[in-house]
């Protein structure tokens, strides 16, 4: 049977979530339709067996869940739809129960609505305790604080005590902090997105919000300070002081944000460093490295508890370019288990080979790479380039020319590789062949080849080529 929405959702659940969903569907408070319990068991059995689709056909399911009449497709679709609604309600309930503040907020609201005055004092104390224990101090915290203080205000609104000052200022301040933080946050997103999209956005009152931050104590609140500094870094790129202040703030307060939000802030900061490096400011390579190390040590980088292969590669590349070989070796050993199992072996082998290439342990490089054919085009291109340069450095001419020929064939066969990228490697092949055929100390030939390399814009490993050509002089 073809996949449907509810089956796809169940495939995302771990065993514990599946068991909780089972109890949820069995609860008469949420469900009184026994057919839905049976339908869930059928689907969970297929999920547990790692089936990619539902193994039973519609007629079999119709009978198994207890229908006695002739198969009716409309009714079976209704059963699936009802189970989907229940599953969505379960997901919402799970999210609700993860944060006790949601329960406190709704309880305060219900107490006010139903005028259950005897529950007010205890619930207010509980809500205040939960807010104090809330682990974050992002805009989300101030939204919760606003909702709780608003409920307290509404409860006391009709109770007039002579001389009592209401908590209106606190309500207003928490709302302001939430609003200012979110306003600047989304404006930062707009500025960043303009580099990759032509979409136009218009945000009202932005100038007023920025002016309020600059003129008030709000900029002392870490969540606002970080987004305000992020905003300055984006609009005034040349003023590096903005970046260094943002870096300092993230170092102090990076963990006050939800993980995904913190991830985006750190990523934006590393992108700033990368753009500086690409514009010819190599000192920002060390800055990039420092930010990434902080990113890792705070464990913000591990979304879903895994480390993306691309980020793993970038950390190794940066460490190698900075000649932090011992750090790279330790990083590979320490964090290889954070890679998804299906990619782990290839990523570790590839990056270990790169480490040894930088260390000029050429025998180890050849041993690691000679038998490996990567599924990913990116890894294939770089690993073949490493082998080519290794054969050249070790004067292994026969395997060098064999690999140059097979690499050219590989590039021509894989049409999905963009032409500009193919040119990088085709030019590398061409110039290595010319270097092999150039006699040492042939000044005229070397100068001519040097000029050709310099004038050719698209060449992989251009610095390496120039270094090797200089060795022929």
Short mmCIF file of C-alpha atoms in Angstrom, two decimals, residues 8-426:
data_model
loop_
_atom_site.label_atom_id
_atom_site.label_comp_id
_atom_site.label_asym_id
_atom_site.label_seq_id
_atom_site.Cartn_x
_atom_site.Cartn_y
_atom_site.Cartn_z
CA UNK A 8 5.42 8.86 7.44
CA UNK A 9 5.01 10.57 10.82
CA UNK A 10 5.28 7.27 12.72
CA UNK A 11 8.57 6.55 10.96
CA UNK A 12 10.00 9.66 12.65
CA UNK A 13 9.09 8.49 16.17
CA UNK A 14 11.52 6.58 18.37
CA UNK A 15 10.37 3.57 20.42
CA UNK A 16 9.50 5.67 23.47
CA UNK A 17 7.39 8.08 21.41
CA UNK A 18 5.61 5.16 19.74
CA UNK A 19 4.73 3.70 23.14
CA UNK A 20 3.44 7.05 24.43
CA UNK A 21 1.36 7.49 21.27
CA UNK A 22 -0.10 4.02 21.82
CA UNK A 23 -1.20 4.99 25.36
CA UNK A 24 -2.55 8.30 24.05
CA UNK A 25 -4.73 6.58 21.42
CA UNK A 26 -5.89 4.00 23.98
CA UNK A 27 -7.03 6.77 26.36
CA UNK A 28 -10.84 7.20 26.26
CA UNK A 29 -10.37 10.90 27.03
CA UNK A 30 -8.78 11.37 23.60
CA UNK A 31 -10.22 8.48 21.58
CA UNK A 32 -13.24 6.17 21.77
CA UNK A 33 -12.83 4.51 18.39
CA UNK A 34 -11.30 1.01 18.81
CA UNK A 35 -10.63 0.78 15.06
CA UNK A 36 -8.05 3.56 15.38
CA UNK A 37 -6.20 1.57 18.07
CA UNK A 38 -6.04 -1.44 15.74
CA UNK A 39 -5.00 0.69 12.76
CA UNK A 40 -2.18 2.20 14.81
CA UNK A 41 -0.92 -1.27 15.77
CA UNK A 42 -0.84 -2.33 12.11
CA UNK A 43 1.17 0.73 11.15
CA UNK A 44 3.55 0.47 14.13
CA UNK A 45 4.24 -3.17 13.28
CA UNK A 46 5.38 -2.12 9.80
CA UNK A 47 7.47 0.73 11.22
CA UNK A 48 9.15 -1.66 13.68
CA UNK A 49 9.95 -4.04 10.78
CA UNK A 50 11.65 -1.14 8.94
CA UNK A 51 9.18 -1.32 6.06
CA UNK A 52 9.33 1.76 3.87
CA UNK A 53 5.65 1.42 2.96
CA UNK A 54 2.55 -0.13 4.55
CA UNK A 55 2.76 -3.86 3.81
CA UNK A 56 -0.99 -4.61 3.88
CA UNK A 57 -3.39 -3.67 1.10
CA UNK A 58 -6.51 -1.64 1.85
CA UNK A 59 -8.88 -4.64 1.93
CA UNK A 60 -6.68 -6.42 4.49
CA UNK A 61 -6.54 -3.34 6.69
CA UNK A 62 -10.31 -2.90 6.39
CA UNK A 63 -10.86 -6.41 7.83
CA UNK A 64 -8.08 -6.26 10.44
CA UNK A 65 -9.37 -3.08 12.09
CA UNK A 66 -12.84 -4.59 12.57
CA UNK A 67 -15.08 -3.47 9.72
CA UNK A 68 -17.76 -6.11 9.00
CA UNK A 69 -19.30 -4.57 5.89
CA UNK A 70 -18.00 -4.58 2.30
CA UNK A 71 -14.85 -2.53 1.75
CA UNK A 72 -15.58 1.20 1.55
CA UNK A 73 -12.64 3.36 0.48
CA UNK A 74 -14.20 6.58 1.77
CA UNK A 75 -14.69 5.12 5.26
CA UNK A 76 -11.14 3.71 5.39
CA UNK A 77 -9.74 7.08 4.36
CA UNK A 78 -11.79 8.56 7.20
CA UNK A 79 -10.14 6.12 9.65
CA UNK A 80 -6.68 7.15 8.43
CA UNK A 81 -7.66 10.81 8.64
CA UNK A 82 -8.97 10.40 12.22
CA UNK A 83 -5.75 8.64 13.25
CA UNK A 84 -3.74 11.45 11.67
CA UNK A 85 -5.70 14.03 13.70
CA UNK A 86 -5.07 12.04 16.86
CA UNK A 87 -1.36 11.79 16.07
CA UNK A 88 -1.15 15.54 15.47
CA UNK A 89 -2.93 16.12 18.80
CA UNK A 90 -0.38 13.82 20.45
CA UNK A 91 2.53 15.80 18.96
CA UNK A 92 1.02 19.04 20.27
CA UNK A 93 0.46 17.46 23.71
CA UNK A 94 4.08 16.25 23.84
CA UNK A 95 5.33 19.74 23.04
CA UNK A 96 2.98 21.25 25.64
CA UNK A 97 4.21 18.92 28.38
CA UNK A 98 7.89 19.60 27.71
CA UNK A 99 7.50 23.10 29.14
CA UNK A 100 5.61 23.43 32.44
CA UNK A 101 5.14 27.15 31.77
CA UNK A 102 2.54 26.37 29.11
CA UNK A 103 0.43 24.55 31.69
CA UNK A 104 0.84 27.37 34.22
CA UNK A 105 -0.16 29.99 31.62
CA UNK A 106 -3.29 28.12 30.55
CA UNK A 107 -4.18 27.29 34.14
CA UNK A 108 -3.96 30.95 35.19
CA UNK A 109 -6.11 31.92 32.22
CA UNK A 110 -8.74 29.26 33.08
CA UNK A 111 -8.74 30.24 36.76
CA UNK A 112 -9.40 33.85 35.79
CA UNK A 113 -12.12 32.90 33.32
CA UNK A 114 -13.93 30.59 35.76
CA UNK A 115 -13.26 32.86 38.76
CA UNK A 116 -11.65 30.07 40.84
CA UNK A 117 -10.10 32.49 43.33
CA UNK A 118 -8.99 29.77 45.76
CA UNK A 119 -6.51 28.45 43.18
CA UNK A 120 -5.01 31.84 42.34
CA UNK A 121 -2.30 32.21 45.00
CA UNK A 122 -0.87 28.69 44.61
CA UNK A 123 -0.87 28.84 40.82
CA UNK A 124 0.81 32.26 40.79
CA UNK A 125 3.59 30.91 43.03
CA UNK A 126 4.00 27.84 40.81
CA UNK A 127 4.15 29.98 37.66
CA UNK A 128 6.74 32.31 39.22
CA UNK A 129 8.89 29.33 40.30
CA UNK A 130 8.71 27.76 36.83
CA UNK A 131 9.67 31.07 35.19
CA UNK A 132 12.66 31.45 37.51
CA UNK A 133 13.81 27.93 36.58
CA UNK A 134 13.32 28.47 32.85
CA UNK A 135 16.79 27.72 31.42
CA UNK A 136 16.78 30.30 28.63
CA UNK A 137 16.81 34.10 28.53
CA UNK A 138 15.96 34.57 24.88
CA UNK A 139 12.88 36.42 23.65
CA UNK A 140 10.90 33.26 24.48
CA UNK A 141 11.55 33.83 28.20
CA UNK A 142 10.20 37.38 28.03
CA UNK A 143 7.11 36.20 26.15
CA UNK A 144 6.37 33.72 28.95
CA UNK A 145 7.03 36.45 31.54
CA UNK A 146 4.63 38.79 29.72
CA UNK A 147 1.86 36.16 29.58
CA UNK A 148 2.20 35.28 33.26
CA UNK A 149 2.32 38.92 34.41
CA UNK A 150 -0.64 39.75 32.18
CA UNK A 151 -2.64 36.93 33.81
CA UNK A 152 -1.71 38.25 37.27
CA UNK A 153 -2.80 41.74 36.23
CA UNK A 154 -6.14 40.50 34.89
CA UNK A 155 -6.77 38.54 38.09
CA UNK A 156 -6.15 41.63 40.22
CA UNK A 157 -7.81 44.08 37.85
CA UNK A 158 -11.17 44.04 39.59
CA UNK A 159 -9.67 44.04 43.09
CA UNK A 160 -9.19 47.66 44.04
CA UNK A 161 -6.84 47.99 47.01
CA UNK A 162 -6.26 51.58 48.09
CA UNK A 163 -2.72 52.70 47.35
CA UNK A 164 -1.79 49.47 45.51
CA UNK A 165 0.26 49.87 42.36
CA UNK A 166 -0.58 47.41 39.59
CA UNK A 167 2.11 45.49 37.70
CA UNK A 168 1.37 47.27 34.40
CA UNK A 169 4.96 48.47 33.96
CA UNK A 170 6.31 44.93 34.33
CA UNK A 171 3.76 43.60 31.84
CA UNK A 172 4.68 46.34 29.37
CA UNK A 173 8.44 45.95 29.83
CA UNK A 174 8.42 42.18 29.20
CA UNK A 175 6.31 42.72 26.09
CA UNK A 176 8.71 45.44 24.88
CA UNK A 177 11.76 43.20 25.33
CA UNK A 178 10.11 40.35 23.45
CA UNK A 179 8.98 42.66 20.64
CA UNK A 180 12.32 44.49 20.26
CA UNK A 181 14.32 41.28 20.26
CA UNK A 182 12.10 39.59 17.66
CA UNK A 183 11.91 42.72 15.49
CA UNK A 184 15.71 43.00 15.22
CA UNK A 185 16.05 39.24 14.83
CA UNK A 186 13.82 39.18 11.74
CA UNK A 187 15.49 42.26 10.30
CA UNK A 188 18.85 40.49 10.60
CA UNK A 189 17.32 37.57 8.69
CA UNK A 190 16.19 39.93 5.93
CA UNK A 191 19.64 41.52 5.59
CA UNK A 192 21.32 38.09 5.47
CA UNK A 193 18.84 36.67 2.96
CA UNK A 194 19.38 39.55 0.52
CA UNK A 195 22.73 38.00 -0.38
CA UNK A 196 21.00 34.94 -1.86
CA UNK A 197 17.49 36.08 -2.82
CA UNK A 198 15.76 39.00 -4.53
CA UNK A 199 12.67 38.88 -2.28
CA UNK A 200 11.70 42.25 -0.84
CA UNK A 201 10.43 42.64 2.72
CA UNK A 202 9.07 45.63 4.57
CA UNK A 203 9.14 45.90 8.36
CA UNK A 204 7.30 48.75 10.05
CA UNK A 205 8.74 50.81 12.94
CA UNK A 206 12.24 49.40 12.56
CA UNK A 207 13.98 52.79 12.83
CA UNK A 208 12.04 53.53 16.00
CA UNK A 209 12.99 50.16 17.52
CA UNK A 210 16.71 50.64 16.76
CA UNK A 211 16.59 54.18 18.15
CA UNK A 212 14.91 52.92 21.33
CA UNK A 213 17.66 50.35 21.84
CA UNK A 214 20.40 52.94 21.31
CA UNK A 215 18.78 55.43 23.72
CA UNK A 216 17.69 53.08 26.52
CA UNK A 217 18.83 50.44 28.97
CA UNK A 218 17.39 47.72 26.73
CA UNK A 219 20.79 47.20 25.09
CA UNK A 220 22.04 45.87 28.45
CA UNK A 221 19.68 42.88 28.18
CA UNK A 222 21.81 40.04 26.66
CA UNK A 223 19.21 38.82 24.13
CA UNK A 224 18.67 42.32 22.74
CA UNK A 225 22.38 43.19 22.95
CA UNK A 226 23.32 40.16 20.84
CA UNK A 227 20.75 40.83 18.12
CA UNK A 228 21.54 44.54 18.10
CA UNK A 229 25.24 43.73 17.70
CA UNK A 230 24.37 41.19 15.01
CA UNK A 231 22.44 43.94 13.20
CA UNK A 232 25.44 46.31 13.40
CA UNK A 233 27.77 43.60 12.08
CA UNK A 234 25.51 43.09 9.07
CA UNK A 235 24.98 46.76 8.14
CA UNK A 236 28.48 48.04 8.93
CA UNK A 237 30.68 45.21 7.68
CA UNK A 238 33.90 47.22 7.57
CA UNK A 239 33.76 48.12 11.26
CA UNK A 240 35.32 45.00 12.74
CA UNK A 241 34.68 46.24 16.30
CA UNK A 242 31.04 45.18 15.85
CA UNK A 243 32.12 41.62 15.07
CA UNK A 244 34.48 41.40 18.06
CA UNK A 245 31.79 42.68 20.43
CA UNK A 246 29.31 40.15 19.01
CA UNK A 247 31.89 37.39 19.44
CA UNK A 248 32.41 38.41 23.09
CA UNK A 249 28.65 38.49 23.76
CA UNK A 250 28.15 35.06 22.21
CA UNK A 251 31.00 33.69 24.29
CA UNK A 252 29.24 34.96 27.44
CA UNK A 253 25.59 34.41 26.55
CA UNK A 254 25.44 31.96 23.64
CA UNK A 255 23.64 29.37 25.78
CA UNK A 256 20.70 31.63 26.72
CA UNK A 257 19.07 30.87 23.36
CA UNK A 258 17.23 27.76 22.16
CA UNK A 259 19.68 25.51 20.34
CA UNK A 260 18.46 26.21 16.81
CA UNK A 261 18.44 29.97 17.40
CA UNK A 262 21.95 29.87 18.86
CA UNK A 263 23.05 27.74 15.90
CA UNK A 264 21.86 30.40 13.46
CA UNK A 265 23.63 33.18 15.38
CA UNK A 266 26.93 31.29 15.42
CA UNK A 267 26.56 30.36 11.74
CA UNK A 268 26.05 34.02 10.81
CA UNK A 269 29.21 34.93 12.74
CA UNK A 270 31.30 32.25 11.01
CA UNK A 271 29.91 33.44 7.66
CA UNK A 272 31.22 36.94 8.48
CA UNK A 273 34.69 35.47 9.10
CA UNK A 274 34.54 33.42 5.90
CA UNK A 275 33.67 36.49 3.83
CA UNK A 276 36.59 38.37 5.41
CA UNK A 277 38.99 35.51 4.57
CA UNK A 278 37.69 35.37 1.00
CA UNK A 279 38.21 39.13 0.65
CA UNK A 280 41.89 38.73 1.48
CA UNK A 281 42.07 39.06 5.27
CA UNK A 282 43.75 35.83 6.46
CA UNK A 283 43.67 36.86 10.15
CA UNK A 284 39.97 36.01 10.13
CA UNK A 285 40.78 32.36 9.47
CA UNK A 286 41.94 32.18 13.11
CA UNK A 287 38.74 34.00 14.10
CA UNK A 288 36.66 31.47 12.15
CA UNK A 289 38.49 28.68 13.94
CA UNK A 290 37.92 30.24 17.40
CA UNK A 291 34.20 30.69 16.79
CA UNK A 292 33.84 27.12 15.51
CA UNK A 293 35.67 25.70 18.54
CA UNK A 294 33.31 27.63 20.84
CA UNK A 295 30.40 26.43 18.69
CA UNK A 296 31.49 22.82 19.27
CA UNK A 297 32.47 23.08 22.94
CA UNK A 298 29.07 24.57 23.82
CA UNK A 299 27.54 21.66 21.82
CA UNK A 300 25.29 24.10 19.95
CA UNK A 301 26.58 22.67 16.68
CA UNK A 302 25.08 19.23 17.31
CA UNK A 303 21.57 19.53 15.92
CA UNK A 304 19.75 16.22 16.59
CA UNK A 305 22.94 15.18 18.45
CA UNK A 306 24.88 14.75 15.19
CA UNK A 307 27.63 16.70 13.47
CA UNK A 308 27.07 17.41 9.77
CA UNK A 309 29.83 15.99 7.51
CA UNK A 310 30.32 19.42 5.87
CA UNK A 311 30.98 21.08 9.24
CA UNK A 312 33.35 18.25 10.22
CA UNK A 313 35.26 18.81 6.94
CA UNK A 314 35.39 22.59 7.47
CA UNK A 315 36.84 22.20 10.96
CA UNK A 316 39.56 19.87 9.68
CA UNK A 317 40.32 22.14 6.72
CA UNK A 318 40.61 25.23 8.94
CA UNK A 319 42.79 23.45 11.48
CA UNK A 320 45.10 22.17 8.74
CA UNK A 321 45.41 25.58 7.09
CA UNK A 322 46.42 26.98 10.49
CA UNK A 323 48.84 24.03 10.96
CA UNK A 324 47.08 22.89 14.14
CA UNK A 325 47.86 19.27 13.34
CA UNK A 326 47.62 17.88 16.87
CA UNK A 327 44.27 19.62 17.37
CA UNK A 328 42.96 18.15 14.08
CA UNK A 329 44.10 14.67 15.05
CA UNK A 330 42.34 14.99 18.42
CA UNK A 331 39.21 16.45 16.78
CA UNK A 332 38.89 13.52 14.33
CA UNK A 333 39.19 10.97 17.16
CA UNK A 334 36.92 12.83 19.57
CA UNK A 335 34.05 13.71 17.25
CA UNK A 336 33.94 10.90 14.67
CA UNK A 337 31.18 9.23 16.72
CA UNK A 338 29.06 12.34 16.22
CA UNK A 339 28.85 11.63 12.48
CA UNK A 340 25.85 9.71 11.13
CA UNK A 341 26.85 6.05 10.77
CA UNK A 342 26.26 5.90 7.01
CA UNK A 343 28.79 8.70 6.36
CA UNK A 344 31.24 8.07 9.21
CA UNK A 345 33.80 5.76 7.59
CA UNK A 346 34.17 7.86 4.44
CA UNK A 347 34.37 11.18 6.30
CA UNK A 348 36.94 9.90 8.79
CA UNK A 349 39.12 8.19 6.15
CA UNK A 350 39.02 11.26 3.91
CA UNK A 351 39.94 13.71 6.66
CA UNK A 352 42.60 11.44 8.15
CA UNK A 353 44.19 11.29 4.70
CA UNK A 354 44.13 15.10 4.50
CA UNK A 355 45.85 15.35 7.88
CA UNK A 356 48.65 13.04 6.72
CA UNK A 357 48.92 14.89 3.39
CA UNK A 358 49.61 18.14 5.26
CA UNK A 359 52.13 16.30 7.44
CA UNK A 360 53.71 14.86 4.27
CA UNK A 361 53.16 11.29 5.47
CA UNK A 362 52.71 10.27 1.86
CA UNK A 363 52.85 6.49 2.35
CA UNK A 364 49.87 6.74 4.73
CA UNK A 365 47.99 9.01 2.29
CA UNK A 366 48.38 6.47 -0.52
CA UNK A 367 47.35 3.58 1.74
CA UNK A 368 44.22 5.42 2.89
CA UNK A 369 43.08 6.64 -0.53
CA UNK A 370 44.19 4.17 -3.17
CA UNK A 371 41.39 1.67 -2.59
CA UNK A 372 38.63 4.15 -1.78
CA UNK A 373 35.99 5.31 -4.26
CA UNK A 374 33.69 7.80 -2.58
CA UNK A 375 29.98 8.14 -3.35
CA UNK A 376 30.15 11.92 -2.88
CA UNK A 377 31.56 13.84 -5.87
CA UNK A 378 33.18 16.39 -3.53
CA UNK A 379 35.20 13.74 -1.71
CA UNK A 380 36.15 12.06 -4.97
CA UNK A 381 37.53 15.25 -6.48
CA UNK A 382 39.64 16.20 -3.47
CA UNK A 383 40.86 12.66 -2.71
CA UNK A 384 41.99 12.15 -6.32
CA UNK A 385 43.74 15.53 -6.20
CA UNK A 386 45.53 14.51 -2.99
CA UNK A 387 46.67 11.26 -4.59
CA UNK A 388 47.90 13.06 -7.71
CA UNK A 389 49.96 15.55 -5.71
CA UNK A 390 51.26 12.73 -3.50
CA UNK A 391 52.43 10.70 -6.51
CA UNK A 392 54.15 13.81 -7.86
CA UNK A 393 55.89 14.53 -4.53
CA UNK A 394 57.09 10.93 -4.24
CA UNK A 395 58.19 10.82 -7.90
CA UNK A 396 55.82 7.91 -8.66
CA UNK A 397 55.52 8.82 -12.33
CA UNK A 398 53.79 5.69 -13.66
CA UNK A 399 50.90 5.71 -11.14
CA UNK A 400 50.75 9.51 -11.51
CA UNK A 401 50.09 9.38 -15.26
CA UNK A 402 47.66 6.48 -14.81
CA UNK A 403 45.67 8.49 -12.27
CA UNK A 404 45.78 11.67 -14.39
CA UNK A 405 44.21 9.70 -17.27
CA UNK A 406 41.51 8.06 -15.13
CA UNK A 407 40.77 11.38 -13.41
CA UNK A 408 40.22 13.09 -16.78
CA UNK A 409 37.82 10.29 -17.74
CA UNK A 410 36.03 10.67 -14.41
CA UNK A 411 35.58 14.42 -14.96
CA UNK A 412 34.27 13.95 -18.50
CA UNK A 413 31.91 11.16 -17.46
CA UNK A 414 30.28 13.02 -14.57
CA UNK A 415 28.31 15.69 -16.39
CA UNK A 416 26.64 16.75 -13.13
CA UNK A 417 29.89 18.45 -12.12
CA UNK A 418 29.52 22.14 -13.12
CA UNK A 419 31.79 23.14 -16.00
CA UNK A 420 33.61 25.83 -14.01
CA UNK A 421 34.50 23.24 -11.37
CA UNK A 422 35.54 20.69 -13.98
CA UNK A 423 37.87 23.30 -15.47
CA UNK A 424 39.67 23.64 -12.13
CA UNK A 425 40.75 20.01 -12.21
CA UNK A 426 41.27 19.70 -15.97
#
